[in-house]
PDB file of C-alpha atoms in Angstrom:
ATOM      1  CA  PHE A   1    -103.576 171.823   5.162  1.00 49.00           C
ATOM      2  CA  PHE A   2    -103.392 168.106   5.942  1.00 59.00           C
ATOM      3  CA  GLY A   3    -100.502 166.829   3.813  1.00 65.00           C
ATOM      4  CA  GLY A   4     -97.865 168.928   5.521  1.00 66.00           C
ATOM      5  CA  SER A   5     -97.775 166.968   8.774  1.00 69.00           C
ATOM      6  CA  GLY A   6     -97.081 163.703   6.944  1.00 76.00           C
ATOM      7  CA  ALA A   7     -94.255 165.323   5.012  1.00 78.00           C
ATOM      8  CA  ILE A   8     -92.762 166.765   8.201  1.00 79.00           C
ATOM      9  CA  MET A   9     -92.934 163.354   9.910  1.00 80.00           C
ATOM     10  CA  TYR A  10     -91.218 161.756   6.912  1.00 83.00           C
ATOM     11  CA  VAL A  11     -88.388 164.297   6.924  1.00 85.00           C
ATOM     12  CA  ALA A  12     -88.017 163.917  10.706  1.00 84.00           C
ATOM     13  CA  GLN A  13     -87.718 160.137  10.329  1.00 87.00           C
ATOM     14  CA  ILE A  14     -84.951 160.584   7.777  1.00 89.00           C
ATOM     15  CA  PHE A  15     -82.978 162.469  10.426  1.00 88.00           C
ATOM     16  CA  GLY A  16     -83.692 159.839  13.101  1.00 86.00           C
ATOM     17  CA  TYR A  17     -86.570 161.490  14.989  1.00 83.00           C
ATOM     18  CA  TYR A  18     -89.432 159.000  15.391  1.00 80.00           C
ATOM     19  CA  ASP A  19     -91.686 160.753  17.929  1.00 82.00           C
ATOM     20  CA  TYR A  20     -94.976 162.367  16.971  1.00 78.00           C
ATOM     21  CA  ILE A  21     -94.689 166.019  15.978  1.00 74.00           C
ATOM     22  CA  GLU A  22     -97.586 168.238  17.014  1.00 75.00           C
ATOM     23  CA  ILE A  23     -98.211 171.125  14.633  1.00 75.00           C
ATOM     24  CA  ASN A  24    -100.044 174.194  15.887  1.00 79.00           C
ATOM     25  CA  SER A  25    -103.223 174.952  13.907  1.00 78.00           C
ATOM     26  CA  PHE A  26    -102.492 178.687  13.845  1.00 81.00           C
ATOM     27  CA  LEU A  27     -99.006 178.055  12.484  1.00 82.00           C
ATOM     28  CA  THR A  28    -100.403 175.712   9.846  1.00 80.00           C
ATOM     29  CA  GLY A  29    -103.066 178.174   8.714  1.00 82.00           C
ATOM     30  CA  ALA A  30    -100.804 181.208   8.765  1.00 85.00           C
ATOM     31  CA  THR A  31     -98.080 179.373   6.855  1.00 86.00           C
ATOM     32  CA  SER A  32    -100.414 178.062   4.172  1.00 85.00           C
ATOM     33  CA  ILE A  33    -102.162 181.384   3.610  1.00 89.00           C
ATOM     34  CA  GLY A  34     -98.798 183.171   3.715  1.00 92.00           C
ATOM     35  CA  ILE A  35     -97.332 180.892   1.052  1.00 92.00           C
ATOM     36  CA  ILE A  36    -100.370 181.274  -1.196  1.00 92.00           C
ATOM     37  CA  SER A  37    -100.599 185.063  -0.886  1.00 94.00           C
ATOM     38  CA  GLY A  38     -96.809 185.298  -1.201  1.00 95.00           C
ATOM     39  CA  ALA A  39     -96.992 183.492  -4.528  1.00 95.00           C
ATOM     40  CA  TYR A  40     -99.702 185.872  -5.751  1.00 96.00           C
ATOM     41  CA  SER A  41     -97.713 188.894  -4.542  1.00 96.00           C
ATOM     42  CA  THR A  42     -94.585 187.643  -6.280  1.00 97.00           C
ATOM     43  CA  GLU A  43     -96.470 187.521  -9.555  1.00 97.00           C
ATOM     44  CA  VAL A  44     -97.768 191.047  -8.962  1.00 96.00           C
ATOM     45  CA  PHE A  45     -94.249 192.385  -8.369  1.00 96.00           C
ATOM     46  CA  ARG A  46     -92.872 190.458 -11.344  1.00 96.00           C
ATOM     47  CA  GLY A  47     -95.544 191.906 -13.621  1.00 96.00           C
ATOM     48  CA  ALA A  48     -94.963 195.419 -12.294  1.00 95.00           C
ATOM     49  CA  ILE A  49     -91.209 195.190 -12.889  1.00 94.00           C
ATOM     50  CA  GLN A  50     -91.721 193.789 -16.385  1.00 94.00           C
ATOM     51  CA  SER A  51     -94.062 196.644 -17.275  1.00 94.00           C
ATOM     52  CA  ILE A  52     -91.378 199.249 -16.574  1.00 92.00           C
ATOM     53  CA  ASP A  53     -89.783 200.496 -19.777  1.00 92.00           C
ATOM     54  CA  LYS A  54     -86.490 198.768 -20.578  1.00 92.00           C
ATOM     55  CA  GLY A  55     -84.969 202.176 -21.244  1.00 92.00           C
ATOM     56  CA  GLN A  56     -85.031 202.837 -17.491  1.00 91.00           C
ATOM     57  CA  PHE A  57     -82.797 199.828 -16.871  1.00 90.00           C
ATOM     58  CA  GLU A  58     -80.497 200.772 -19.744  1.00 91.00           C
ATOM     59  CA  ALA A  59     -80.196 204.372 -18.548  1.00 92.00           C
ATOM     60  CA  CYS A  60     -79.198 203.216 -15.068  1.00 90.00           C
ATOM     61  CA  HIS A  61     -76.630 200.867 -16.560  1.00 90.00           C
ATOM     62  CA  VAL A  62     -75.189 203.603 -18.782  1.00 92.00           C
ATOM     63  CA  LEU A  63     -74.953 205.981 -15.815  1.00 91.00           C
ATOM     64  CA  GLY A  64     -72.963 203.332 -13.966  1.00 91.00           C
ATOM     65  CA  LEU A  65     -75.327 203.076 -11.019  1.00 90.00           C
ATOM     66  CA  LYS A  66     -74.944 200.081  -8.762  1.00 92.00           C
ATOM     67  CA  LYS A  67     -77.770 197.563  -8.871  1.00 90.00           C
ATOM     68  CA  TYR A  68     -79.108 198.266  -5.400  1.00 91.00           C
ATOM     69  CA  ILE A  69     -79.063 202.034  -6.017  1.00 92.00           C
ATOM     70  CA  TYR A  70     -80.943 201.925  -9.301  1.00 89.00           C
ATOM     71  CA  PHE A  71     -83.406 199.413  -7.896  1.00 91.00           C
ATOM     72  CA  PHE A  72     -84.287 201.499  -4.822  1.00 93.00           C
ATOM     73  CA  LYS A  73     -84.065 204.940  -6.468  1.00 91.00           C
ATOM     74  CA  VAL A  74     -85.408 204.326  -9.978  1.00 90.00           C
ATOM     75  CA  ILE A  75     -87.179 200.989 -10.371  1.00 91.00           C
ATOM     76  CA  MET A  76     -88.924 200.502  -7.023  1.00 91.00           C
ATOM     77  CA  PRO A  77     -90.875 203.803  -7.001  1.00 89.00           C
ATOM     78  CA  GLN A  78     -92.236 203.007 -10.472  1.00 90.00           C
ATOM     79  CA  MET A  79     -92.904 199.394  -9.535  1.00 92.00           C
ATOM     80  CA  LEU A  80     -94.852 200.336  -6.393  1.00 91.00           C
ATOM     81  CA  ARG A  81     -97.064 202.703  -8.350  1.00 90.00           C
ATOM     82  CA  LEU A  82     -98.005 199.834 -10.646  1.00 91.00           C
ATOM     83  CA  ALA A  83     -98.169 197.083  -8.011  1.00 93.00           C
ATOM     84  CA  ILE A  84    -100.271 198.661  -5.256  1.00 92.00           C
ATOM     85  CA  PRO A  85    -103.684 198.262  -6.980  1.00 91.00           C
ATOM     86  CA  ASN A  86    -102.987 194.589  -7.657  1.00 94.00           C
ATOM     87  CA  LEU A  87    -101.633 194.049  -4.153  1.00 94.00           C
ATOM     88  CA  SER A  88    -104.931 195.351  -2.813  1.00 93.00           C
ATOM     89  CA  ASN A  89    -106.655 192.582  -4.766  1.00 93.00           C
ATOM     90  CA  VAL A  90    -104.276 190.027  -3.247  1.00 94.00           C
ATOM     91  CA  TRP A  91    -105.065 191.426   0.203  1.00 93.00           C
ATOM     92  CA  GLN A  92    -108.803 191.035  -0.404  1.00 91.00           C
ATOM     93  CA  ILE A  93    -108.299 187.428  -1.522  1.00 90.00           C
ATOM     94  CA  THR A  94    -106.177 186.737   1.559  1.00 90.00           C
ATOM     95  CA  LEU A  95    -108.824 188.276   3.803  1.00 87.00           C
ATOM     96  CA  LYS A  96    -111.468 186.017   2.289  1.00 85.00           C
ATOM     97  CA  ASP A  97    -109.212 182.960   2.537  1.00 84.00           C
ATOM     98  CA  THR A  98    -108.880 183.347   6.294  1.00 82.00           C
ATOM     99  CA  SER A  99    -112.286 181.709   6.654  1.00 79.00           C
ATOM    100  CA  LEU A 100    -110.719 178.494   5.314  1.00 78.00           C
ATOM    101  CA  ILE A 101    -108.441 178.246   8.354  1.00 78.00           C
ATOM    102  CA  SER A 102    -111.315 176.765  10.350  1.00 72.00           C
ATOM    103  CA  VAL A 103    -110.526 173.478   8.584  1.00 70.00           C
ATOM    104  CA  THR A 104    -107.391 173.194  10.743  1.00 68.00           C
ATOM    105  CA  GLY A 105    -109.404 173.554  13.948  1.00 69.00           C
ATOM    106  CA  LEU A 106    -108.618 177.198  14.542  1.00 72.00           C
ATOM    107  CA  VAL A 107    -111.637 179.250  15.536  1.00 75.00           C
ATOM    108  CA  GLU A 108    -111.970 182.377  13.405  1.00 80.00           C
ATOM    109  CA  ILE A 109    -114.864 184.708  12.566  1.00 83.00           C
ATOM    110  CA  MET A 110    -116.968 182.351  10.444  1.00 84.00           C
ATOM    111  CA  ARG A 111    -116.331 179.325  12.656  1.00 83.00           C
ATOM    112  CA  GLN A 112    -117.282 181.303  15.755  1.00 86.00           C
ATOM    113  CA  SER A 113    -120.441 182.494  13.998  1.00 88.00           C
ATOM    114  CA  TYR A 114    -121.290 178.904  13.091  1.00 87.00           C
ATOM    115  CA  ILE A 115    -120.852 177.770  16.696  1.00 88.00           C
ATOM    116  CA  ALA A 116    -122.885 180.675  18.077  1.00 90.00           C
ATOM    117  CA  ALA A 117    -125.630 180.225  15.480  1.00 89.00           C
ATOM    118  CA  GLY A 118    -125.896 176.527  16.298  1.00 88.00           C
ATOM    119  CA  SER A 119    -126.108 177.026  20.043  1.00 90.00           C
ATOM    120  CA  THR A 120    -128.622 179.892  20.037  1.00 88.00           C
ATOM    121  CA  ARG A 121    -130.613 178.907  16.942  1.00 85.00           C
ATOM    122  CA  ASP A 122    -130.377 182.477  15.686  1.00 87.00           C
ATOM    123  CA  PRO A 123    -128.174 182.137  12.587  1.00 89.00           C
ATOM    124  CA  LEU A 124    -129.264 185.348  10.877  1.00 91.00           C
ATOM    125  CA  PHE A 125    -127.919 187.555  13.650  1.00 92.00           C
ATOM    126  CA  PHE A 126    -124.540 185.859  13.963  1.00 90.00           C
ATOM    127  CA  TYR A 127    -123.900 185.445  10.239  1.00 91.00           C
ATOM    128  CA  SER A 128    -124.968 189.054   9.664  1.00 93.00           C
ATOM    129  CA  PHE A 129    -122.575 190.154  12.394  1.00 92.00           C
ATOM    130  CA  ALA A 130    -119.759 188.141  10.784  1.00 89.00           C
ATOM    131  CA  ALA A 131    -120.572 189.684   7.408  1.00 90.00           C
ATOM    132  CA  LEU A 132    -120.518 193.124   9.023  1.00 94.00           C
ATOM    133  CA  LEU A 133    -117.100 192.394  10.550  1.00 91.00           C
ATOM    134  CA  TYR A 134    -115.716 191.275   7.189  1.00 89.00           C
ATOM    135  CA  LEU A 135    -117.255 194.332   5.526  1.00 92.00           C
ATOM    136  CA  MET A 136    -115.685 196.601   8.144  1.00 93.00           C
ATOM    137  CA  LEU A 137    -112.257 194.954   7.733  1.00 91.00           C
ATOM    138  CA  THR A 138    -112.532 195.254   3.965  1.00 91.00           C
ATOM    139  CA  TYR A 139    -113.676 198.872   4.081  1.00 94.00           C
ATOM    140  CA  LEU A 140    -110.945 200.000   6.484  1.00 95.00           C
ATOM    141  CA  SER A 141    -108.217 198.196   4.596  1.00 93.00           C
ATOM    142  CA  MET A 142    -109.413 199.655   1.288  1.00 92.00           C
ATOM    143  CA  LYS A 143    -109.404 203.172   2.752  1.00 95.00           C
ATOM    144  CA  PHE A 144    -105.804 202.620   3.872  1.00 94.00           C
ATOM    145  CA  ILE A 145    -104.788 201.128   0.515  1.00 92.00           C
ATOM    146  CA  ASN A 146    -106.421 204.018  -1.359  1.00 92.00           C
ATOM    147  CA  ARG A 147    -104.366 206.501   0.678  1.00 92.00           C
ATOM    148  CA  VAL A 148    -101.159 204.601  -0.051  1.00 90.00           C
ATOM    149  CA  GLU A 149    -102.076 204.332  -3.732  1.00 89.00           C
ATOM    150  CA  LYS A 150    -102.788 208.058  -3.915  1.00 89.00           C
ATOM    151  CA  LYS A 151     -99.421 208.809  -2.305  1.00 87.00           C
ATOM    152  CA  TYR A 152     -97.465 206.678  -4.771  1.00 83.00           C
ATOM    153  CA  SER A 153     -99.419 207.657  -7.890  1.00 80.00           C
ATOM    154  CA  ARG A 154     -98.588 211.360  -7.781  1.00 75.00           C
ATOM    155  CA  GLY A 155     -96.013 212.588 -10.252  1.00 65.00           C
ATOM    156  CA  TYR A 156     -92.545 213.805  -9.389  1.00 56.00           C
TER     157      TYR A 156
END
């Protein structure tokens, strides 16, 4: 979260820009969480592609299919079936990691609960409400992911 601004200033100085660069806290948080969850998702997709039988790739090659055709018509449907459960885990991790954005100064659910609990001296209510919001977000996203998983797991 904090090392990026120094690196950006250093790169800017290399190109002759010596003024201070202000970095938006939302952009910082969204970029860092996006990079982290993107790395996890990449590993999920890599594992799903590697678990597909090599005979599928060989059959597409023997049939003379172009790479983009056999990827979208043969490999990707099988990959999605295997990747969706693990992507739901990545989504849950990303949802939990959003509470770490408050370090950058951005006010999110837990930070707002902390501020409200401190000003009213009623922490149980506000932290319970925040927990209920996270539970609701988790529940709704899992219902959606279960529908998508059910759609892609049916046989052809």
